[in-house]
XYZ file of C-alpha atoms in Angstrom:
371
model
C 12.253 7.074 2.061
C 12.133 3.642 0.827
C 8.690 3.430 1.969
C 7.108 1.249 -0.999
C 6.146 -2.366 -0.239
C 8.752 -3.090 -3.102
C 11.362 -1.951 -0.722
C 9.624 -3.857 2.111
C 9.564 -7.284 0.382
C 13.326 -6.527 -0.808
C 14.341 -5.908 2.893
C 12.602 -8.728 4.546
C 13.884 -11.367 2.055
C 17.402 -9.677 2.428
C 17.158 -10.203 6.152
C 15.839 -14.120 5.908
C 18.737 -14.937 3.271
C 20.992 -13.272 5.911
C 19.951 -15.554 8.535
C 19.782 -19.012 6.204
C 23.011 -19.997 7.465
C 22.114 -22.206 10.286
C 18.547 -22.446 8.502
C 15.623 -19.971 8.824
C 12.037 -20.278 9.377
C 9.169 -18.153 10.017
C 5.833 -18.044 9.462
C 5.989 -17.617 5.532
C 8.937 -19.430 4.495
C 12.045 -21.624 5.116
C 15.542 -21.380 3.977
C 18.496 -23.340 4.023
C 21.846 -22.295 2.657
C 23.844 -25.304 1.055
C 27.583 -25.456 1.769
C 29.848 -22.405 1.792
C 31.020 -23.456 -1.621
C 27.948 -23.332 -3.294
C 26.953 -19.850 -1.588
C 30.149 -18.523 -2.291
C 29.900 -19.289 -5.953
C 26.486 -18.189 -6.153
C 26.867 -14.704 -4.725
C 30.258 -14.219 -6.777
C 31.525 -11.732 -4.390
C 28.216 -9.770 -4.090
C 26.832 -9.223 -0.715
C 23.281 -10.748 0.660
C 21.517 -7.220 -0.211
C 23.408 -6.719 -3.339
C 22.370 -10.477 -4.388
C 18.663 -9.848 -3.926
C 18.702 -6.344 -5.618
C 20.322 -7.769 -8.627
C 17.556 -10.433 -8.779
C 14.708 -7.879 -8.347
C 16.383 -5.613 -11.204
C 16.395 -8.532 -13.589
C 13.167 -9.797 -12.628
C 14.406 -13.164 -11.405
C 12.998 -13.037 -7.726
C 10.744 -16.085 -8.820
C 13.715 -18.261 -9.569
C 15.568 -16.966 -6.397
C 12.658 -18.070 -4.382
C 11.949 -21.350 -6.681
C 8.465 -20.531 -7.613
C 7.594 -22.252 -10.876
C 6.730 -20.411 -13.814
C 3.439 -22.494 -14.088
C 2.551 -22.477 -10.456
C -0.823 -22.706 -9.370
C -1.501 -21.635 -5.868
C -2.898 -24.333 -3.520
C -2.749 -22.586 -0.072
C -0.309 -23.855 2.723
C -2.446 -27.138 2.661
C -0.652 -28.646 -0.242
C 2.922 -27.657 1.289
C 3.573 -31.534 0.858
C 2.693 -31.552 -2.702
C 4.817 -28.588 -3.335
C 7.568 -29.946 -1.412
C 7.409 -33.007 -4.056
C 8.029 -31.004 -6.824
C 11.322 -29.018 -5.902
C 14.436 -30.069 -7.932
C 17.183 -31.758 -6.229
C 19.506 -29.577 -4.013
C 21.976 -28.248 -6.114
C 21.471 -24.533 -5.849
C 23.193 -22.186 -2.898
C 19.907 -21.714 -1.313
C 17.016 -24.243 -0.675
C 13.879 -22.214 -0.233
C 10.274 -23.583 1.075
C 7.471 -21.028 0.626
C 4.868 -21.733 3.345
C 2.267 -19.033 2.333
C 0.250 -18.027 -0.396
C 0.165 -14.511 0.026
C 4.213 -14.603 -0.015
C 4.178 -16.029 -3.235
C 1.447 -13.670 -4.671
C 3.639 -10.666 -3.162
C 6.604 -12.253 -4.914
C 5.069 -12.828 -7.946
C 4.031 -9.234 -8.319
C 7.208 -7.779 -6.824
C 8.810 -6.219 -10.085
C 11.193 -2.973 -10.666
C 8.251 -1.513 -13.324
C 5.528 -1.903 -10.987
C 4.186 -1.231 -7.411
C 3.017 -4.625 -5.198
C -0.475 -3.715 -3.798
C 0.103 -6.437 -0.204
C -3.437 -5.530 0.654
C -5.113 -6.139 -2.859
C -3.570 -9.424 -3.151
C -4.708 -10.236 0.610
C -8.319 -9.576 -0.488
C -7.872 -11.622 -3.961
C -6.486 -14.629 -1.808
C -9.524 -14.261 0.769
C -11.929 -14.490 -2.273
C -10.185 -17.660 -3.845
C -10.376 -18.921 -0.031
C -14.161 -18.564 -0.186
C -14.607 -20.211 -3.527
C -17.734 -23.000 -3.532
C -15.427 -26.051 -3.997
C -13.245 -25.112 -1.319
C -13.853 -27.300 1.658
C -11.239 -25.837 3.972
C -12.421 -22.271 4.357
C -11.844 -21.993 7.867
C -8.277 -23.321 7.792
C -7.274 -21.001 4.350
C -8.694 -17.868 5.912
C -7.275 -18.505 9.044
C -3.644 -19.333 7.258
C -4.194 -16.134 5.466
C -4.809 -14.113 8.626
C -1.703 -15.420 9.943
C 0.508 -14.364 7.260
C -1.108 -10.659 7.010
C -0.307 -10.728 10.644
C 3.095 -11.786 10.946
C 3.473 -9.393 7.878
C 2.109 -6.540 9.636
C 4.567 -7.109 12.393
C 7.654 -7.200 10.154
C 6.403 -3.892 8.118
C 6.449 -2.293 11.563
C 9.833 -3.219 12.010
C 10.926 -2.415 8.852
C 9.536 1.387 9.052
C 10.640 1.814 12.477
C 14.105 1.070 11.350
C 13.933 3.642 8.381
C 14.378 6.320 11.343
C 13.351 10.029 10.336
C 13.972 11.719 6.724
C 16.566 14.288 7.455
C 16.007 16.259 4.280
C 13.274 18.864 4.023
C 11.381 19.778 1.091
C 10.271 23.252 1.323
C 7.341 23.129 -1.413
C 5.619 20.967 1.047
C 4.915 23.987 3.329
C 3.902 26.339 0.491
C 1.143 23.637 -0.402
C -0.379 23.232 3.096
C -1.113 27.195 3.075
C -2.368 27.462 -0.812
C -5.548 29.052 -1.922
C -8.521 26.979 -3.296
C -7.908 28.182 -6.964
C -11.496 28.983 -8.799
C -10.040 27.819 -11.960
C -9.639 24.221 -10.674
C -13.112 24.375 -9.917
C -15.912 23.494 -12.336
C -19.066 23.165 -10.595
C -19.340 25.226 -7.271
C -21.400 23.793 -4.448
C -24.722 25.428 -3.191
C -24.220 28.206 -0.654
C -20.772 28.570 -0.958
C -19.795 32.250 -0.885
C -18.049 33.882 -3.672
C -15.121 35.372 -1.709
C -14.712 31.552 -0.091
C -12.548 30.557 -3.146
C -9.319 31.982 -3.687
C -8.120 32.472 -0.317
C -6.554 30.227 2.062
C -8.509 27.653 3.739
C -9.411 27.986 7.516
C -8.676 24.132 8.156
C -6.555 21.997 6.209
C -6.541 18.081 7.151
C -3.650 15.937 5.821
C -5.204 12.205 5.779
C -1.839 10.303 6.409
C -2.119 7.095 5.194
C 1.370 5.340 5.816
C 2.158 5.506 9.548
C 4.994 7.768 9.933
C 5.097 11.197 11.090
C 7.590 12.493 8.402
C 4.798 15.021 7.552
C 5.076 16.448 11.043
C 8.240 18.244 10.199
C 6.538 20.897 7.825
C 3.980 21.774 10.219
C 4.391 24.915 12.521
C 3.086 25.367 16.095
C 0.488 28.101 14.882
C -1.028 26.226 11.747
C -4.420 25.415 10.998
C -3.017 22.045 9.712
C -4.025 19.165 11.432
C -2.857 15.401 10.827
C -5.171 12.622 10.898
C -3.240 9.155 11.094
C -6.268 7.190 9.723
C -4.425 4.104 9.289
C -2.735 4.241 12.811
C 0.508 5.610 13.650
C 4.027 3.841 14.098
C 4.537 2.186 17.377
C 1.550 3.897 19.114
C -0.874 1.413 21.068
C -3.664 3.802 20.950
C -3.518 4.261 17.635
C -2.700 0.850 15.942
C -1.399 0.146 12.464
C -4.379 -0.703 9.997
C -3.790 -3.031 7.408
C -6.017 -4.949 5.281
C -8.612 -4.396 2.495
C -11.336 -1.652 2.592
C -13.390 -1.814 -0.500
C -17.197 -2.807 0.609
C -18.065 -1.530 -2.913
C -16.520 -4.336 -4.661
C -19.169 -6.823 -6.141
C -18.156 -9.737 -4.230
C -18.058 -8.336 -0.739
C -21.725 -9.076 -0.290
C -20.771 -12.597 -0.404
C -18.758 -12.067 2.378
C -21.511 -10.645 4.722
C -23.574 -13.973 3.778
C -20.412 -16.389 4.556
C -20.296 -17.825 8.078
C -16.316 -18.577 7.782
C -14.543 -17.626 10.986
C -12.487 -14.680 10.979
C -13.335 -13.663 7.744
C -13.596 -10.055 8.801
C -10.823 -10.153 10.707
C -8.329 -7.639 8.504
C -11.314 -5.664 6.986
C -10.539 -1.789 7.632
C -13.912 -0.897 8.576
C -13.851 -3.172 11.675
C -10.484 -1.540 12.864
C -11.689 2.185 12.408
C -13.610 1.678 15.387
C -10.919 1.261 17.362
C -9.877 5.081 17.389
C -11.894 8.081 16.521
C -10.076 8.707 13.587
C -12.825 8.220 11.066
C -15.423 10.314 13.132
C -12.748 13.038 13.029
C -12.438 13.010 9.047
C -16.355 12.929 8.641
C -16.488 16.224 10.843
C -14.107 17.639 8.593
C -15.550 16.871 5.341
C -18.972 17.511 6.390
C -17.919 20.813 8.106
C -16.918 23.268 4.623
C -16.009 23.264 1.212
C -12.586 21.241 0.480
C -10.201 20.321 -2.308
C -8.453 17.321 -2.266
C -4.672 17.045 -2.833
C -3.384 13.744 -3.798
C 0.204 13.438 -2.708
C 2.051 9.873 -3.116
C -1.058 7.817 -2.220
C -1.718 5.273 -5.075
C -5.809 5.602 -4.965
C -5.869 1.942 -5.082
C -8.703 -0.195 -4.325
C -7.844 -1.203 -0.647
C -9.124 2.288 0.601
C -12.101 2.558 -2.032
C -14.900 2.791 0.782
C -13.537 5.803 2.318
C -12.068 7.561 -0.895
C -15.269 7.111 -2.424
C -17.089 8.802 0.296
C -14.796 11.721 0.092
C -14.525 12.008 -3.462
C -18.321 11.953 -4.045
C -19.210 14.240 -1.291
C -20.780 17.388 -1.990
C -18.627 19.510 -0.315
C -15.539 18.230 -2.204
C -15.036 20.764 -5.106
C -12.073 19.023 -6.619
C -9.464 16.680 -6.671
C -5.844 17.775 -7.657
C -3.198 15.184 -8.623
C 0.385 15.839 -7.831
C 1.954 13.428 -10.073
C 5.186 11.312 -9.822
C 7.635 12.445 -12.607
C 10.325 10.176 -13.903
C 11.706 11.760 -17.295
C 13.649 8.166 -17.721
C 10.453 6.384 -18.362
C 8.021 6.179 -21.545
C 5.129 7.539 -19.931
C 6.986 10.346 -18.369
C 4.752 10.681 -15.402
C 1.845 8.831 -13.593
C -1.122 11.240 -13.997
C -3.058 9.228 -16.580
C -2.621 6.156 -14.110
C -3.684 7.956 -11.244
C -6.791 9.183 -12.925
C -7.589 5.575 -13.834
C -7.097 4.859 -10.220
C -9.246 7.350 -8.939
C -12.011 6.680 -11.479
C -12.945 3.553 -9.898
C -13.786 5.209 -6.694
C -16.431 6.929 -8.495
C -20.194 5.428 -9.083
C -21.077 8.805 -10.381
C -18.922 9.748 -13.379
C -20.158 12.789 -14.056
C -18.703 13.937 -10.645
C -15.573 12.379 -11.503
C -15.266 14.347 -14.842
C -16.069 17.620 -13.194
C -14.087 17.346 -10.000
C -10.697 15.904 -11.205
C -8.215 18.758 -12.266
C -6.854 18.708 -15.723
C -3.386 17.737 -16.202
C -2.523 21.578 -17.253
C -3.551 22.415 -14.081
C -1.685 19.758 -11.621
C 1.658 19.570 -10.879
C 4.654 16.696 -10.090
C 5.374 15.925 -6.650
C 8.201 17.722 -4.891
C 11.087 15.806 -4.932
C 14.467 15.575 -3.271
C 16.945 17.004 -5.856
C 19.221 13.852 -6.833
C 22.112 16.518 -7.531
């Protein structure tokens, strides 16, 4: 399923350009299509989705969105200045970006990397709080307005994806795997010898992606439970949590001393209080010895507070990475990249070296066969 932020951004831009014939505007941008002749010549027989995808694959989304290569973000407060820099309207589409956050998203949306919207949001928040900025309240409010709009668009996008019809049987096997002694270097105290090498009594799937795809791999008598830690799509009682969650960042302490209004509105820690999901996670990791499987999570800094708590917990015996494998890429897989990201969540680097399972004992993520 196309659930990456890159896929979401392409869907969003396609939707915007498709509606630009009579002029399109939302909280993030304005798009106006030129005359039929200009648009027809520009598309050259391609559909709007094909047109957007071509720009993405060619690395020219910046050009499409009329973002200057030397663009210095000034927030929405400088929109008049930005507008004055636009060239004469001889292109098929006229684009005005109203959101600093959208500009950063497009600048980082490329075929060879993943966009981390939550991290971009946090970086923009930190920039808004600089000493020189006299418009902190307004800039933070504008950023929050942008992220609120993005969350709603993301909800619509994920809801329209539907369910993945193809199942990968290997995931059922993974859920019932034993904790292998060969993947553990340092055994925690009071761990019985016969516990290791057996199937765990309980398995917790910590689901970060809002959808219920994982439930198709569960059986009625399974001891596997799912914790929708960041909320579940279209469930009011378990709302989507989207924002930033790195209280270990050196800059975060400055946030706590700042009096800017709405500063913590999209900091994840305050959203966790809306449900019992976080407490359920705590009860699980405090219960008994566990091993962590990394499946499809980038382990970026936007979840560092939580991941640090899990990885450095005394009951965590090891961290096994299921890496993404692509023989067509130079690096072949992203195992090393994931170890680098995981290392950022450890204060105690000795624990990191003890707990991460080496590559020769790791496996690639099960994937749907392309053939």
